[in-house]
Coordinates of N, CA and C in Angstrom, one line a residue:
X111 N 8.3 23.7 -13.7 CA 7.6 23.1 -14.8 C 8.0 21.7 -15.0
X112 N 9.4 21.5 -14.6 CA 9.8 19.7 -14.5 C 8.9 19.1 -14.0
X113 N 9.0 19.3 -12.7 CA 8.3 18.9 -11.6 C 6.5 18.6 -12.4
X114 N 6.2 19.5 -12.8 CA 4.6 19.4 -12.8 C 4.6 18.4 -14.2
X115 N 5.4 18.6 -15.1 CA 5.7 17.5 -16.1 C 6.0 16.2 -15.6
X116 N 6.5 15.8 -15.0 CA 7.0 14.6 -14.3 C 5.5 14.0 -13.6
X117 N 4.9 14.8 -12.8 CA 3.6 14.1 -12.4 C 2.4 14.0 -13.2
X118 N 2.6 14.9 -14.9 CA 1.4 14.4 -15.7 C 2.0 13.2 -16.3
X119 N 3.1 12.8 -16.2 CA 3.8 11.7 -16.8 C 3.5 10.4 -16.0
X120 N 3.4 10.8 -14.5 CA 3.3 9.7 -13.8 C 1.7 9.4 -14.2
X121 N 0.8 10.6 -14.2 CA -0.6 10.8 -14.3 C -0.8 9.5 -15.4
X122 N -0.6 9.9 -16.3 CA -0.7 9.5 -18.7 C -0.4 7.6 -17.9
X123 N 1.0 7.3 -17.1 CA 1.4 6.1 -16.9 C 0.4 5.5 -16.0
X124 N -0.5 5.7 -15.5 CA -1.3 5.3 -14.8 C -0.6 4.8 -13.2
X125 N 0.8 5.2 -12.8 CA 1.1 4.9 -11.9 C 0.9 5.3 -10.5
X126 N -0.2 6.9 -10.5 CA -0.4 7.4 -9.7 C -1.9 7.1 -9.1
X127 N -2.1 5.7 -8.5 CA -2.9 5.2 -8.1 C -3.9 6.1 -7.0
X128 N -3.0 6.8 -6.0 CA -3.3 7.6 -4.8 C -3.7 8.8 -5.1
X129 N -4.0 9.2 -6.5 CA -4.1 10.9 -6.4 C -5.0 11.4 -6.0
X130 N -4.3 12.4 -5.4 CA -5.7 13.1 -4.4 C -7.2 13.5 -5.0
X131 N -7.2 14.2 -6.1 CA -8.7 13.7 -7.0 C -8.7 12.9 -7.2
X132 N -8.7 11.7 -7.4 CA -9.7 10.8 -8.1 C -8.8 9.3 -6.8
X133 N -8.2 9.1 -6.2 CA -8.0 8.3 -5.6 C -9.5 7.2 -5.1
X134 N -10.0 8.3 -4.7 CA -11.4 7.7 -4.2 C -12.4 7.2 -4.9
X135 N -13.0 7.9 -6.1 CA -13.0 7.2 -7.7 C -12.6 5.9 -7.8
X136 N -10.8 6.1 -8.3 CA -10.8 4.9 -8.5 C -10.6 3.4 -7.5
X137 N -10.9 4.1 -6.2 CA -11.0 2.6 -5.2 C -12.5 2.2 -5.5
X138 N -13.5 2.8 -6.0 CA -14.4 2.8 -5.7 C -14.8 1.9 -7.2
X139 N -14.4 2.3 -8.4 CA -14.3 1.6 -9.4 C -13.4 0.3 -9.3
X140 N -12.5 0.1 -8.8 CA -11.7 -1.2 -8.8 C -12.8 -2.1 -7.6
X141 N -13.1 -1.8 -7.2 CA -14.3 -2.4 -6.0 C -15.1 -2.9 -7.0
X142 N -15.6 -1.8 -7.8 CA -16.8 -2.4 -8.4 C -16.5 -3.2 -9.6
X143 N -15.3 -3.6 -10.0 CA -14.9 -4.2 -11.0 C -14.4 -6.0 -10.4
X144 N -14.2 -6.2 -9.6 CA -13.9 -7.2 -8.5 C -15.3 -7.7 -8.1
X145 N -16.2 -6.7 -7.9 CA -17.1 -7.7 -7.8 C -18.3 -7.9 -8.1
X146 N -17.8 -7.7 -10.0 CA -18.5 -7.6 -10.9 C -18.7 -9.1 -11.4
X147 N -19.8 -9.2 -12.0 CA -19.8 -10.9 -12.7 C -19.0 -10.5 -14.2
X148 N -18.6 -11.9 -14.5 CA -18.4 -12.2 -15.8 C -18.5 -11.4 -16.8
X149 N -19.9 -11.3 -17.0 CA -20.5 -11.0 -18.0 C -20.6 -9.1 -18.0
X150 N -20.0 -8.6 -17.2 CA -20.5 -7.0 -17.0 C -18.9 -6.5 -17.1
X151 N -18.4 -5.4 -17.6 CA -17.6 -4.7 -17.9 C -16.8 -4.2 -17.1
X152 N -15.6 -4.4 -16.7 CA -14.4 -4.0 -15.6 C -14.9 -2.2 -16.1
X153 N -14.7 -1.7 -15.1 CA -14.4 -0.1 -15.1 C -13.4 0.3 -15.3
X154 N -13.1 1.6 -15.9 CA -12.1 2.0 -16.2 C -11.1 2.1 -15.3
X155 N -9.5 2.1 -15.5 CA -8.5 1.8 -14.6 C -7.2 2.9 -14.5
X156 N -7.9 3.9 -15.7 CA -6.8 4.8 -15.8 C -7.3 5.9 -14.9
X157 N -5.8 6.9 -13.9 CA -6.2 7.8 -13.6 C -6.2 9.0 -14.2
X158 N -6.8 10.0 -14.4 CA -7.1 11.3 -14.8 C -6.2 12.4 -14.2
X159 N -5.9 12.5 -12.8 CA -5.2 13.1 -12.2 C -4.7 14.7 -12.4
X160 N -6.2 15.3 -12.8 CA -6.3 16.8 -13.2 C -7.1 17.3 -12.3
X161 N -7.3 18.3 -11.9 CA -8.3 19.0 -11.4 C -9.1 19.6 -12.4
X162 N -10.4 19.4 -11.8 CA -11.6 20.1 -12.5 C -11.3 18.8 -14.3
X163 N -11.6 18.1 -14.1 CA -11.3 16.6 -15.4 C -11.7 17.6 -16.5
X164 N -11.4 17.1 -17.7 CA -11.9 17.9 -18.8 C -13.1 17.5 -18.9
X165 N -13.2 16.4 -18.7 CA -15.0 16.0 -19.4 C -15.8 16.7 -18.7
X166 N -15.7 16.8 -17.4 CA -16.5 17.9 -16.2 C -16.6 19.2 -16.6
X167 N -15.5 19.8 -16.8 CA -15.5 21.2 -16.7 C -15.6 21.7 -17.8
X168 N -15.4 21.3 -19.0 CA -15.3 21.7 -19.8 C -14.3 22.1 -20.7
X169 N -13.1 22.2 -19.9 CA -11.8 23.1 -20.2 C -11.2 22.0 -21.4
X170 N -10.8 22.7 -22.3 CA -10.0 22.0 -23.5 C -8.3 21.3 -22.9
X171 N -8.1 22.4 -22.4 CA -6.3 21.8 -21.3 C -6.9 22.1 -20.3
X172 N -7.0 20.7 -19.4 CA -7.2 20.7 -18.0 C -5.9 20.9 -17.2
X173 N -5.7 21.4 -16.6 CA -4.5 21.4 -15.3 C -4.0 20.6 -14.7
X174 N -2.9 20.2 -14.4 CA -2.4 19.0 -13.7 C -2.7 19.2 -12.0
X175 N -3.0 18.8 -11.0 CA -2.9 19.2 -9.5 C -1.4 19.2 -8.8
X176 N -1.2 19.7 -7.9 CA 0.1 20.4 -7.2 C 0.4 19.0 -5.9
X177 N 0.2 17.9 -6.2 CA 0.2 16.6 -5.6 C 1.4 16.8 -4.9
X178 N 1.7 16.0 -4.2 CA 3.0 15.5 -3.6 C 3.5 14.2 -4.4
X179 N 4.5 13.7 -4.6 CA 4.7 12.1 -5.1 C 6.0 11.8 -4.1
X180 N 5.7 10.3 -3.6 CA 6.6 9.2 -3.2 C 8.1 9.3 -4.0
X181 N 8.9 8.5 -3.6 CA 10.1 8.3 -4.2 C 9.8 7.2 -5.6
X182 N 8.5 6.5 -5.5 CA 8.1 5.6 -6.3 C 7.5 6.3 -7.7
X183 N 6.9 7.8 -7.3 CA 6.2 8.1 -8.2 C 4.7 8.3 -8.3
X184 N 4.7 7.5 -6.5 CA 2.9 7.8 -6.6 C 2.4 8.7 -5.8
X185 N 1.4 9.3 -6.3 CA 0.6 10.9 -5.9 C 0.5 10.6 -4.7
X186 N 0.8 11.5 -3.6 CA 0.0 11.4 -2.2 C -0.8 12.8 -1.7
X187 N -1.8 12.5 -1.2 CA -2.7 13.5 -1.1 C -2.1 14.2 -0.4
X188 N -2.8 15.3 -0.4 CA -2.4 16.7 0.7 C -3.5 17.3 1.2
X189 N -4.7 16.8 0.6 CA -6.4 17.3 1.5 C -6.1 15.8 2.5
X190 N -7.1 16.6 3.4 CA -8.0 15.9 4.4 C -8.3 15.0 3.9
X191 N -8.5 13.7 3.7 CA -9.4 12.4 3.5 C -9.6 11.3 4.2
X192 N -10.2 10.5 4.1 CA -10.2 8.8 4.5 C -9.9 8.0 3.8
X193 N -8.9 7.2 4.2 CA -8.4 6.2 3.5 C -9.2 4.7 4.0
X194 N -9.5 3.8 3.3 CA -10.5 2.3 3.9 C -10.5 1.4 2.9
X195 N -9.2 0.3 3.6 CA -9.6 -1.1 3.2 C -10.7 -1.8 3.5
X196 N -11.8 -2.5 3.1 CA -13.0 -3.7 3.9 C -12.4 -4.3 3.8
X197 N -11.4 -5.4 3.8 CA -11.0 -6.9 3.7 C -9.6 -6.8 3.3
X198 N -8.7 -6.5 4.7 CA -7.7 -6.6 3.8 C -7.4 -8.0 3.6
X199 N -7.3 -9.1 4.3 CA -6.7 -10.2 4.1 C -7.3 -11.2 2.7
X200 N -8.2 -10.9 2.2 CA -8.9 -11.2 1.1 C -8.1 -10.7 0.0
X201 N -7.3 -9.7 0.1 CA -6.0 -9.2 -0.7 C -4.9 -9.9 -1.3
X202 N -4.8 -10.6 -0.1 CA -3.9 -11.7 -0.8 C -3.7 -13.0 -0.4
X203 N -3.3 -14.0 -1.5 CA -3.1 -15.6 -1.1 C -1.6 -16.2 -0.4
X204 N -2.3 -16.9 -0.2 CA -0.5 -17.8 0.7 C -0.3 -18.5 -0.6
X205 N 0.7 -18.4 -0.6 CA 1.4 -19.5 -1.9 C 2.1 -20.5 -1.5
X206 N 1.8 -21.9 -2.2 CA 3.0 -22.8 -1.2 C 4.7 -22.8 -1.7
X207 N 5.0 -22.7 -0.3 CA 6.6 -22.4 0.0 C 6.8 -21.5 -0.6
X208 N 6.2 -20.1 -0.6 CA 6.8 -18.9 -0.7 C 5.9 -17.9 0.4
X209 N 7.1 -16.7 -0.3 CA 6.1 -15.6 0.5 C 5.9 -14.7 -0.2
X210 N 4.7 -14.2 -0.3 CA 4.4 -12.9 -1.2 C 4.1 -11.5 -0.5
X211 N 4.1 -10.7 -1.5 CA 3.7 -8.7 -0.7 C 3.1 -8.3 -1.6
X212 N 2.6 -7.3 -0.8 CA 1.6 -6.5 -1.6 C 1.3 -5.0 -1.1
X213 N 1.7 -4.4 -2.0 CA 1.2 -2.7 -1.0 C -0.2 -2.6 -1.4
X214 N -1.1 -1.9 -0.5 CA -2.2 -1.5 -0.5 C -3.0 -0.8 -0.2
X215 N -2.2 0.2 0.5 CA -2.4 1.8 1.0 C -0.8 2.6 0.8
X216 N -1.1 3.8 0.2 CA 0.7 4.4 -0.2 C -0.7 5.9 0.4
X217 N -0.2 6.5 1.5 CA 0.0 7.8 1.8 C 0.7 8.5 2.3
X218 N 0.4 10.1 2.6 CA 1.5 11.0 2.9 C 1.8 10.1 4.5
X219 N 3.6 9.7 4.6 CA 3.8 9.0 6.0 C 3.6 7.9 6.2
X220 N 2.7 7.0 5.2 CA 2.0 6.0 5.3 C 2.4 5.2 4.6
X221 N 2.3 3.6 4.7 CA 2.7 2.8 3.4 C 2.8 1.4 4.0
X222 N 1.3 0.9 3.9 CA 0.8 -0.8 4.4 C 1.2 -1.4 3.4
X223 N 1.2 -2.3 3.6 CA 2.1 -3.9 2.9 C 1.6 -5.0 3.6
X224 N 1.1 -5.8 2.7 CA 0.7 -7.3 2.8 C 1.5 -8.1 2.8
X225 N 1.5 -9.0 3.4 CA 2.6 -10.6 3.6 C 1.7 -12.1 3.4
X226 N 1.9 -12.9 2.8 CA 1.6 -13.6 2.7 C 2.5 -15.1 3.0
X227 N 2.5 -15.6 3.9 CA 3.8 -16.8 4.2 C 3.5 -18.2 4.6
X228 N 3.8 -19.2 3.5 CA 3.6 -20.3 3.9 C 4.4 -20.8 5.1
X229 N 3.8 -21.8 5.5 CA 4.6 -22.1 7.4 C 6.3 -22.3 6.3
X230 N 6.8 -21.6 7.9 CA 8.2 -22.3 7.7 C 9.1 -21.3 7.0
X231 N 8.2 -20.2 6.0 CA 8.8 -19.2 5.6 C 9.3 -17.8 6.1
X232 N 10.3 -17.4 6.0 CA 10.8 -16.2 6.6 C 11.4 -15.0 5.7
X233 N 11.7 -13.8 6.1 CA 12.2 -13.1 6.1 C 13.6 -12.6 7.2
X234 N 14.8 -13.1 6.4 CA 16.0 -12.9 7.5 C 16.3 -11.7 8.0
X235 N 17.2 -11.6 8.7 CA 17.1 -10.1 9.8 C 17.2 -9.4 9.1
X236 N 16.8 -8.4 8.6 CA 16.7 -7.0 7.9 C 16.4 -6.0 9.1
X237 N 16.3 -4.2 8.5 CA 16.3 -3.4 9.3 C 15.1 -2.3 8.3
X238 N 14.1 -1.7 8.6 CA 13.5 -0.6 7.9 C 13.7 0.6 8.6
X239 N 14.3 1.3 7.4 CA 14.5 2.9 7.7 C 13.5 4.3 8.4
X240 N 12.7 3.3 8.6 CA 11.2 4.0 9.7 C 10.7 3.4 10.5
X241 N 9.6 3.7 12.0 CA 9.2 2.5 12.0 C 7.9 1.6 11.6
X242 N 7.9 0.7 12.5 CA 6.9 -0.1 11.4 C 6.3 -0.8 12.7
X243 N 4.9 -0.9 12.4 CA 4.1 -2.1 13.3 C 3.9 -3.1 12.2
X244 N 3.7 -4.3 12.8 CA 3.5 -5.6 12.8 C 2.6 -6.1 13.4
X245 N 1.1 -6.5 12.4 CA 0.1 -7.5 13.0 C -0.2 -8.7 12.2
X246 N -0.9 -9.5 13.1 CA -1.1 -10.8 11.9 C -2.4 -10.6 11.9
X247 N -3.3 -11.0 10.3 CA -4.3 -11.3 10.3 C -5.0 -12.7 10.5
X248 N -4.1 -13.5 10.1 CA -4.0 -14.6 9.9 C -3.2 -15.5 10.1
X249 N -3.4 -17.2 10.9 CA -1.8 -17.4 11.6 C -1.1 -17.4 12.4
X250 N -0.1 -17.2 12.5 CA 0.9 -16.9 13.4 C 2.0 -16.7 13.0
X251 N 3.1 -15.7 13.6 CA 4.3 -15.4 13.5 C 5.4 -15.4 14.5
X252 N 6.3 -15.8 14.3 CA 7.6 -15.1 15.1 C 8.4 -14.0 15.1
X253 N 8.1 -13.4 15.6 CA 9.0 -12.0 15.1 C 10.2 -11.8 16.1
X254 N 11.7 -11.7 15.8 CA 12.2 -11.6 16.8 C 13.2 -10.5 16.5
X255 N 14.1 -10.0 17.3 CA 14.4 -7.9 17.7 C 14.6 -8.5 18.8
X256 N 16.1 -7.6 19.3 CA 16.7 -7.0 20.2 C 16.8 -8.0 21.3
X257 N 17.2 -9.0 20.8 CA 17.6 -10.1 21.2 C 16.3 -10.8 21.9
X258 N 15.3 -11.0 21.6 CA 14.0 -11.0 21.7 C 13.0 -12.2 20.8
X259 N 12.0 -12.7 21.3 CA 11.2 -13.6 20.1 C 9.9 -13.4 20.4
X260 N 8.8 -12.9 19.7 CA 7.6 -12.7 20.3 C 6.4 -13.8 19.3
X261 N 5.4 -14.8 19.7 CA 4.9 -14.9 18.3 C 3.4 -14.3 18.7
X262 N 3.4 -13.8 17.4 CA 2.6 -13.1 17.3 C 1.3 -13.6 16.5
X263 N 0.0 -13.0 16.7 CA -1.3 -13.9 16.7 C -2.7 -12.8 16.1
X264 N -3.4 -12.9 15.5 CA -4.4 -12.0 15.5 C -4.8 -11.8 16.6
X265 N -5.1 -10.1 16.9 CA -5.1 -9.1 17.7 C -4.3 -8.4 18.4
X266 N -3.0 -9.0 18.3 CA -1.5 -8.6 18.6 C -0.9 -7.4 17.9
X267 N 0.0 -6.6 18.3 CA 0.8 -6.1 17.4 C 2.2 -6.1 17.8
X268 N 3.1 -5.2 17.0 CA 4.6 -5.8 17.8 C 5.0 -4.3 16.6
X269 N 5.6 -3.4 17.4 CA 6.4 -2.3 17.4 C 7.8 -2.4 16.7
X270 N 8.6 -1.7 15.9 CA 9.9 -1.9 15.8 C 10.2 -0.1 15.2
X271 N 11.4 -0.1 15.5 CA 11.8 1.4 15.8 C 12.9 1.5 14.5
X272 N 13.2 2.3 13.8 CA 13.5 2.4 12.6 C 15.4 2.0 12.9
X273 N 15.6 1.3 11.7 CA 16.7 0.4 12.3 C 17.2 -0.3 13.0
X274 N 16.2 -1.0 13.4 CA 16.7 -2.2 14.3 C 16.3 -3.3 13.7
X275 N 17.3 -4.0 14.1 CA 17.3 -5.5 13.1 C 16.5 -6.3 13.5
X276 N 15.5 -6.8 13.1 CA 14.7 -8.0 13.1 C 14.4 -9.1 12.2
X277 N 13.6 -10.4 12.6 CA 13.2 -11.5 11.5 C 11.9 -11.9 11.5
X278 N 11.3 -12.6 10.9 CA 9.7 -12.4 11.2 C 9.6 -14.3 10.2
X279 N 9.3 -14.9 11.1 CA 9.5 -16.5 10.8 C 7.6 -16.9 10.9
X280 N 7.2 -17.3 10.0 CA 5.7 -18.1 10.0 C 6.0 -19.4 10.8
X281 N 5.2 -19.5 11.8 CA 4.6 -21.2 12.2 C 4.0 -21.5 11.4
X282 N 2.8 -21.3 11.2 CA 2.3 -21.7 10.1 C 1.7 -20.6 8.9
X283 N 0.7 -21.5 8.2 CA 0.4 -20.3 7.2 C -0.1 -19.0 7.8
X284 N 0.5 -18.0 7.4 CA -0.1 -16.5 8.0 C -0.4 -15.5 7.1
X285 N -1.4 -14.7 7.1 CA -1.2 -12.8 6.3 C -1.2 -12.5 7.0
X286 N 0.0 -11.3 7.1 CA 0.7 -10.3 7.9 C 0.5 -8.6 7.4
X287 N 0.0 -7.8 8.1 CA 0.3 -6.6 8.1 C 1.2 -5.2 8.2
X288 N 1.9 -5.3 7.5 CA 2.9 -3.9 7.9 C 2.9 -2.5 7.7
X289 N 3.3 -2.0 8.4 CA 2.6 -0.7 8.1 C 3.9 0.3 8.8
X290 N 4.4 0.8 7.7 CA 5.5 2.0 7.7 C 5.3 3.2 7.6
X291 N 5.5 3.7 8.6 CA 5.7 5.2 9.1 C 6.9 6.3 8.7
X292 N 6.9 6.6 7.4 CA 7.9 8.0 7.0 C 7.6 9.0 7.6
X293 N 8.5 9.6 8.3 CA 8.2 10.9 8.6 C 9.1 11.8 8.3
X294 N 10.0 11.4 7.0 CA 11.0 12.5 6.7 C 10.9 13.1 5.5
X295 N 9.2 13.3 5.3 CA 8.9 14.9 4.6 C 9.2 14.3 3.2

């Protein structure tokens, strides 16, 4: 009963972006709210995250669904679906002299992240506890591992195996793709 309380909580907080009902909904509303003019009404932004919604079904207490959630708190599906960015690099800006991130897919095993890095900016050797590919959209990078320096380019990608130390240096302005692989359930 915690458990199912804890995810109508996450549900009410709107933090469960991914839930497997309505995930698709609301990409599909945030789409149409982006590129909406001015003058026309953002769509709604809260998730519902019940099965069978009350307003649909009719039911006065709708049910919460039997989701799975992240360590973060956000719903990951457990049906079959398609997940689809159109544009990811349109996601995010280069800022000067910094670097920014951005998640923009959280699924079961899954979990892309945007980079955004003015030239010259880096990320020092760190290590992620899964692994992770690395592509550029935009730019160029240096990524260097295992005593190693690769720069990397759109169409490229570059592999790293969970725990191994690497750096990832911009030549110039770049967006970068990452994309981490959980597989411990």
């Amino acid at each position: 009963m915690a458990d199912e309380n804890e995810q109508q909580s996450a549900c009410e907080a709107g933090r469960d972006e991914q839930h497997c009902k309505c995930r698709q909904r609301r990409a599909a509303a945030e789409a149409a709210a982006e590129n909406a003019s001015a003058a026309q009404q953002p769509a709604a932004h809260h998730c519902k995250c019940k099965h069978g919604d009350a307003e649909e079904s009719g039911d006065e207490q709708p049910k919460h669904c039997a989701c799975k959630h992240d360590a973060e708190g956000y719903a990951i599906s457990t049906e079959p679906h398609l997940g689809y960015v159109a544009d990811l690099a349109s996601l995010i800006e280069i800022q000067q002299e910094s670097t920014v991130s951005r998640v923009v897919m959280r699924e079961d095993g899954l979990r892309v992240v945007l980079f955004g890095f003015d030239k010259d900016q880096a990320l020092s050797e760190h290590t992620a506890a899964m692994p992770v590919t690395i592509q550029v959209l935009e730019g160029k990078l240096r990524v260097g591992g295992e005593g190693r320096e690769v720069e990397l380019v759109p169409g490229g990608v570059v592999y790293l195996s969970a725990r191994l130390p690497h750096t990832v240096y911009a030549v110039e302005p770049s967006k970068m793709l990452l994309s981490m692989f959980d597989n411990r359930g």
